[in-house]
C-alpha atoms as a printed R data frame, in Angstrom:
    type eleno elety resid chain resno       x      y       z
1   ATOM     1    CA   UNK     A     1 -29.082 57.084 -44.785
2   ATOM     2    CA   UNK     A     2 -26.846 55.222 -47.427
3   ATOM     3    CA   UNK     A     3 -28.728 52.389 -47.546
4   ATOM     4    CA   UNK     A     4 -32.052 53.648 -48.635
5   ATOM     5    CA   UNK     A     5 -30.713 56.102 -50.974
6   ATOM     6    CA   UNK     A     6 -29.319 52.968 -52.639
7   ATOM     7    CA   UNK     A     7 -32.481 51.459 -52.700
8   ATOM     8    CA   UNK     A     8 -34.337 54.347 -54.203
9   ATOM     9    CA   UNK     A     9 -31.795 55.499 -56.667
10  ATOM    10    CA   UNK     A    10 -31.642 51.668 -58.618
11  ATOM    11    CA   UNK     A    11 -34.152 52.311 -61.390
12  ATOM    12    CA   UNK     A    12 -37.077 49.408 -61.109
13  ATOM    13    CA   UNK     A    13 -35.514 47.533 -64.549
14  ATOM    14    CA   UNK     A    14 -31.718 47.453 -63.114
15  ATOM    15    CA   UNK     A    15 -33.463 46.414 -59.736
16  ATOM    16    CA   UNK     A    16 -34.519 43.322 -61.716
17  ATOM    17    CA   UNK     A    17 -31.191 42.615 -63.276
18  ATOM    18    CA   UNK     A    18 -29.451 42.544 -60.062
19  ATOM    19    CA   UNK     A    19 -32.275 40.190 -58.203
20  ATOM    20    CA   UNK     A    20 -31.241 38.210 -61.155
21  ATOM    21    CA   UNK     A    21 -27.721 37.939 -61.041
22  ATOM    22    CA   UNK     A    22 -27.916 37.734 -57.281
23  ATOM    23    CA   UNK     A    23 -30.262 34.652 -57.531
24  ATOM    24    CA   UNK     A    24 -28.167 32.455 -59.563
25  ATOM    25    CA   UNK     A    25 -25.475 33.614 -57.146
26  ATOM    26    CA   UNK     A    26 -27.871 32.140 -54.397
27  ATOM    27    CA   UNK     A    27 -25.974 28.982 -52.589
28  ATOM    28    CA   UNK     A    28 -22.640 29.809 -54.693
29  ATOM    29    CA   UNK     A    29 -24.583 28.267 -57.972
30  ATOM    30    CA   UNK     A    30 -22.989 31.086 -60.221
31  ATOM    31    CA   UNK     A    31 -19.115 30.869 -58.706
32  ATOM    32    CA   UNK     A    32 -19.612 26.833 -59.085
33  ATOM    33    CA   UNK     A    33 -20.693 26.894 -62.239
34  ATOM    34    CA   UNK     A    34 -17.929 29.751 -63.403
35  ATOM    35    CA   UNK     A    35 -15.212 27.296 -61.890
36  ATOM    36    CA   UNK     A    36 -16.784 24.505 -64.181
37  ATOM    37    CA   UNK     A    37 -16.468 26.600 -67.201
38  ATOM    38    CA   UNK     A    38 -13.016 27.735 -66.311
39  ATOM    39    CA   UNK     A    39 -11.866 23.929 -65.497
40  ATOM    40    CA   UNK     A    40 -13.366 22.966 -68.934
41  ATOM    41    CA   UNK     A    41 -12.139 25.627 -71.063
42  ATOM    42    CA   UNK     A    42  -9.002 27.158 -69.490
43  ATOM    43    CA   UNK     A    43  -6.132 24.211 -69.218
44  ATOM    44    CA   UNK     A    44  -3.857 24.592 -66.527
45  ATOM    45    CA   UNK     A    45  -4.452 27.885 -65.790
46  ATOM    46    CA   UNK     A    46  -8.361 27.592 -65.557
47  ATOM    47    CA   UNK     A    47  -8.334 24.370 -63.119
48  ATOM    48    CA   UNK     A    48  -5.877 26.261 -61.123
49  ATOM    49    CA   UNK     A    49  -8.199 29.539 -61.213
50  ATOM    50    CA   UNK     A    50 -11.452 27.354 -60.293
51  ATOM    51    CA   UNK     A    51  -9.741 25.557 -57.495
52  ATOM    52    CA   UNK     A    52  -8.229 28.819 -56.184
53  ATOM    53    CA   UNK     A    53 -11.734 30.316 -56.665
54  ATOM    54    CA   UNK     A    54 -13.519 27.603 -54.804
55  ATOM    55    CA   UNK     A    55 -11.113 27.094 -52.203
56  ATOM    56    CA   UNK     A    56 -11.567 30.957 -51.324
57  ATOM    57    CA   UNK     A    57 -15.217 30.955 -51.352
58  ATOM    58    CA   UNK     A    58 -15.982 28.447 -49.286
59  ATOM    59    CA   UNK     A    59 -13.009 30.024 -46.602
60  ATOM    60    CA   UNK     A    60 -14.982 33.177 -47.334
61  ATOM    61    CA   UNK     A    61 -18.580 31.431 -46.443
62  ATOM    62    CA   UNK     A    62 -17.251 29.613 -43.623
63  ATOM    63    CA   UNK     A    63 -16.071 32.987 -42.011
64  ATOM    64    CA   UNK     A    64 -18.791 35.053 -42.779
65  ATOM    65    CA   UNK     A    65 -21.707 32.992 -41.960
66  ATOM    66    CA   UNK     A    66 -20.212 30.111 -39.997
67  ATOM    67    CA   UNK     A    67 -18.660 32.364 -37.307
68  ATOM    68    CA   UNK     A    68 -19.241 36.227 -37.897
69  ATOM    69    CA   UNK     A    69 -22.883 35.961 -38.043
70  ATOM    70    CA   UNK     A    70 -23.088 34.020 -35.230
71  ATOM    71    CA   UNK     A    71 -21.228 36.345 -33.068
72  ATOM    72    CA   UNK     A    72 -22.813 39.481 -34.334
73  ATOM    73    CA   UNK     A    73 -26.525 39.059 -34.114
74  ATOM    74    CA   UNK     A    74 -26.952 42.382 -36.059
75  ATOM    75    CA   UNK     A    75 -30.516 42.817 -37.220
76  ATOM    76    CA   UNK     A    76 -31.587 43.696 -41.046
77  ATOM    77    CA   UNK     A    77 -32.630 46.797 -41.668
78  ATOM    78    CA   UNK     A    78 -36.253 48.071 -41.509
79  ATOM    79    CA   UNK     A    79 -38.000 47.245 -43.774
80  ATOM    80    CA   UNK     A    80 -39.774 50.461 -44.140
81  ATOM    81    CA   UNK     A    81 -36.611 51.827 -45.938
82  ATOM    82    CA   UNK     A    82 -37.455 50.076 -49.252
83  ATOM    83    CA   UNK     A    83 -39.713 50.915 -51.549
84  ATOM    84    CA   UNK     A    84 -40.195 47.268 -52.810
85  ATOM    85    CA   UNK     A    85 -41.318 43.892 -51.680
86  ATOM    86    CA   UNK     A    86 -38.288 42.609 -51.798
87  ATOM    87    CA   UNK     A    87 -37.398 43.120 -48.275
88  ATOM    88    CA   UNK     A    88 -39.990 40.601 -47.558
89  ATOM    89    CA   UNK     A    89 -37.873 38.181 -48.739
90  ATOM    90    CA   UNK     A    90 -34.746 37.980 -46.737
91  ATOM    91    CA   UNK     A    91 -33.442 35.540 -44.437
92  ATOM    92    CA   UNK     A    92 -33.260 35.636 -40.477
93  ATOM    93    CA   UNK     A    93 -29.792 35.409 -40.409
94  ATOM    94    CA   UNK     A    94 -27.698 38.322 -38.617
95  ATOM    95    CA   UNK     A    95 -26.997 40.890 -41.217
96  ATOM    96    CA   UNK     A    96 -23.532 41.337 -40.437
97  ATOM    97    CA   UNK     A    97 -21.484 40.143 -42.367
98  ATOM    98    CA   UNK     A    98 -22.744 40.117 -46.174
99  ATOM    99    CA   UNK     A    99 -22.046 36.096 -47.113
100 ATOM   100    CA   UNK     A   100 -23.135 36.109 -50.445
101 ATOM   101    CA   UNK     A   101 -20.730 39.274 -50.766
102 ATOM   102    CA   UNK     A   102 -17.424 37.713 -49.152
103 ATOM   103    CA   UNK     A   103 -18.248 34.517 -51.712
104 ATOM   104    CA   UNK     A   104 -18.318 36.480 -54.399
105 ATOM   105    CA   UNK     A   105 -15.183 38.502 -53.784
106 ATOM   106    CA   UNK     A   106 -13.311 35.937 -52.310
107 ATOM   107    CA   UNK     A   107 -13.793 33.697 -55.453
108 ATOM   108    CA   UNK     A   108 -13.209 36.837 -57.876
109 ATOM   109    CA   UNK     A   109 -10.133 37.938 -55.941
110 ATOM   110    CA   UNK     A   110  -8.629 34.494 -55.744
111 ATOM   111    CA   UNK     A   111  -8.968 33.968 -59.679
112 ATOM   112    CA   UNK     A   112  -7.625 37.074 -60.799
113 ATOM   113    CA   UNK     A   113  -4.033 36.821 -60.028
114 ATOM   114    CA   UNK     A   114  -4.139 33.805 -61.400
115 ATOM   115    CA   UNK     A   115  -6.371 34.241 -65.019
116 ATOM   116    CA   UNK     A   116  -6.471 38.098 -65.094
117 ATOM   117    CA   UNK     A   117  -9.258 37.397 -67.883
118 ATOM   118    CA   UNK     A   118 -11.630 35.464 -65.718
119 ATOM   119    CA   UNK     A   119 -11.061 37.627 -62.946
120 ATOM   120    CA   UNK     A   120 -12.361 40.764 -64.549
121 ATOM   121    CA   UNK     A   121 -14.947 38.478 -66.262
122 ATOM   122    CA   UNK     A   122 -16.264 37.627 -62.500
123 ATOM   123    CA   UNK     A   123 -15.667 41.422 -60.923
124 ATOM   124    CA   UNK     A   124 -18.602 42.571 -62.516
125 ATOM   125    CA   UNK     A   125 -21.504 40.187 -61.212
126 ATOM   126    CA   UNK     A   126 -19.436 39.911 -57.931
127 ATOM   127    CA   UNK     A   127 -19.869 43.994 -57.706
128 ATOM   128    CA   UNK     A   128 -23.645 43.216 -59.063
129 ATOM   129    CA   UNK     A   129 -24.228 40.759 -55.612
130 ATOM   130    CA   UNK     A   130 -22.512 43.562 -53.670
131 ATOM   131    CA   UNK     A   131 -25.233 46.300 -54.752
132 ATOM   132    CA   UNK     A   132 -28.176 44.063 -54.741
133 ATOM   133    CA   UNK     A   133 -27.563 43.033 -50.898
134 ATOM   134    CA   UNK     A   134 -28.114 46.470 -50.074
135 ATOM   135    CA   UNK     A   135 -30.673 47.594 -52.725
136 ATOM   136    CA   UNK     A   136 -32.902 44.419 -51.745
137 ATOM   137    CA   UNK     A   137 -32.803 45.525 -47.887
138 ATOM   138    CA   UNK     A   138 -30.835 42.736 -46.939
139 ATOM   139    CA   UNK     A   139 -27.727 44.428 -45.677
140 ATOM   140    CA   UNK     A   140 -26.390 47.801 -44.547
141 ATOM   141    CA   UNK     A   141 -23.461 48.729 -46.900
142 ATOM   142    CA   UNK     A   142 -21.481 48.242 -43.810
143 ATOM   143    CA   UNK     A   143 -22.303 44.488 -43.622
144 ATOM   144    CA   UNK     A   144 -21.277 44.238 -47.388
145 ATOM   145    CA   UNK     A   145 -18.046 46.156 -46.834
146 ATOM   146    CA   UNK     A   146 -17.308 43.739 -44.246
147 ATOM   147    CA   UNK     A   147 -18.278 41.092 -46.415
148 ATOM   148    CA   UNK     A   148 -15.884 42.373 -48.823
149 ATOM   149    CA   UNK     A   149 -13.340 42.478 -46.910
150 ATOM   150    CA   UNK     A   150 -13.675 38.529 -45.460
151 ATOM   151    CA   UNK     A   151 -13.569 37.929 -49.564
152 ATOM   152    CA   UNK     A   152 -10.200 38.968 -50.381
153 ATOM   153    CA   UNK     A   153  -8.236 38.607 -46.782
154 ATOM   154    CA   UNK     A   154  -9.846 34.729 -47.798
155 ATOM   155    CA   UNK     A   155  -8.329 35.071 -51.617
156 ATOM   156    CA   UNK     A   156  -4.871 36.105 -50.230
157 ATOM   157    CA   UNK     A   157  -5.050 33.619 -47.424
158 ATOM   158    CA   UNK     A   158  -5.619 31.059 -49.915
159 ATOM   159    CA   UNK     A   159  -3.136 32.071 -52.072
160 ATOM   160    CA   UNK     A   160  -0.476 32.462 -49.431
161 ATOM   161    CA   UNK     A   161  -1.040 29.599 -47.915
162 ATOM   162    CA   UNK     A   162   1.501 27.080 -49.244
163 ATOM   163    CA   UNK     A   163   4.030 29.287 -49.506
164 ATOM   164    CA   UNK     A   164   3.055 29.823 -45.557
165 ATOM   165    CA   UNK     A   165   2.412 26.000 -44.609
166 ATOM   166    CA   UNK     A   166   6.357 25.526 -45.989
167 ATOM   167    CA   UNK     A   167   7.693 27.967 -44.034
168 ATOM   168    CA   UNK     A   168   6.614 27.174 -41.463
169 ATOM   169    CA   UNK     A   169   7.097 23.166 -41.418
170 ATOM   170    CA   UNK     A   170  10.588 23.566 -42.912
């Protein structure tokens, strides 16, 4: 099974570094606080990245866990597959989809088009949350696929959106 070869093959040290990334990514602290930065030290561009950014997340949070999860009441998986304690620690919620996944790519995939920089800059602890949701034992890699996908169909959605809104009302 994928998911506890994943948790098996991340060495004990890089298990660490990812419950660490995905912590301060924990209630979207690390996307808020990347939007901040972005706003303060970007111009133009950066306030237009972090609004993108923020806008998709919280489209991305409010599909995932405001309506997928309620409609698939998918359970976690056993928590026999891991050969940690961090399984312990994982919430009730249906497993499918991944939210902390679709926040993560939805923010990284809406600020990338518009501050390529940033984008890439975000990709890698966005890919970090990805890996840890399954390494922890909170998610299948299915749920974080799907996840994934909520992320960036939220990024384009975003981004599409006023071009969409005037098409539509003109």
């Amino acid at each position: 099974m994928v998911t506890q070869q994943v948790a098996r093959r991340v060495a004990p040290g890089g298990g660490k570094v990812l419950s660490g990334v995905e912590e301060a990514a924990e209630s979207t602290k690390l996307w808020c606080g990347a939007a901040v930065v972005m706003a303060g030290v970007g111009g133009w561009r950066g306030r237009t990245a972090a609004a993108a950014g923020l806008a998709a997340m919280t489209l991305g949070q409010l599909v995932s866990n405001g309506v997928c999860k309620q409609l698939a009441d998918r359970p976690r998986p056993p928590k026999e597959w891991f050969p940690h304690d961090e399984a312990d620690d994982r919430p009730d919620s249906s497993s499918f989809p991944s939210g902390h996944t679709a926040a993560a790519v939805a923010f990284t995939a809406a600020v990338l088009p518009i501050w390529p920089a940033a984008g890439i800059a975000c990709a890698v602890p966005a890919a970090m949350v990805a890996v840890e949701r399954v390494q922890s034992g909170a998610h299948y890699p299915s749920d974080v696929v799907a996840g994934a996908g909520i992320g960036v169909a939220g990024a384009w959605l975003v981004r599409r959106a006023p071009r969409l809104a005037l098409r539509h009302w003109t």
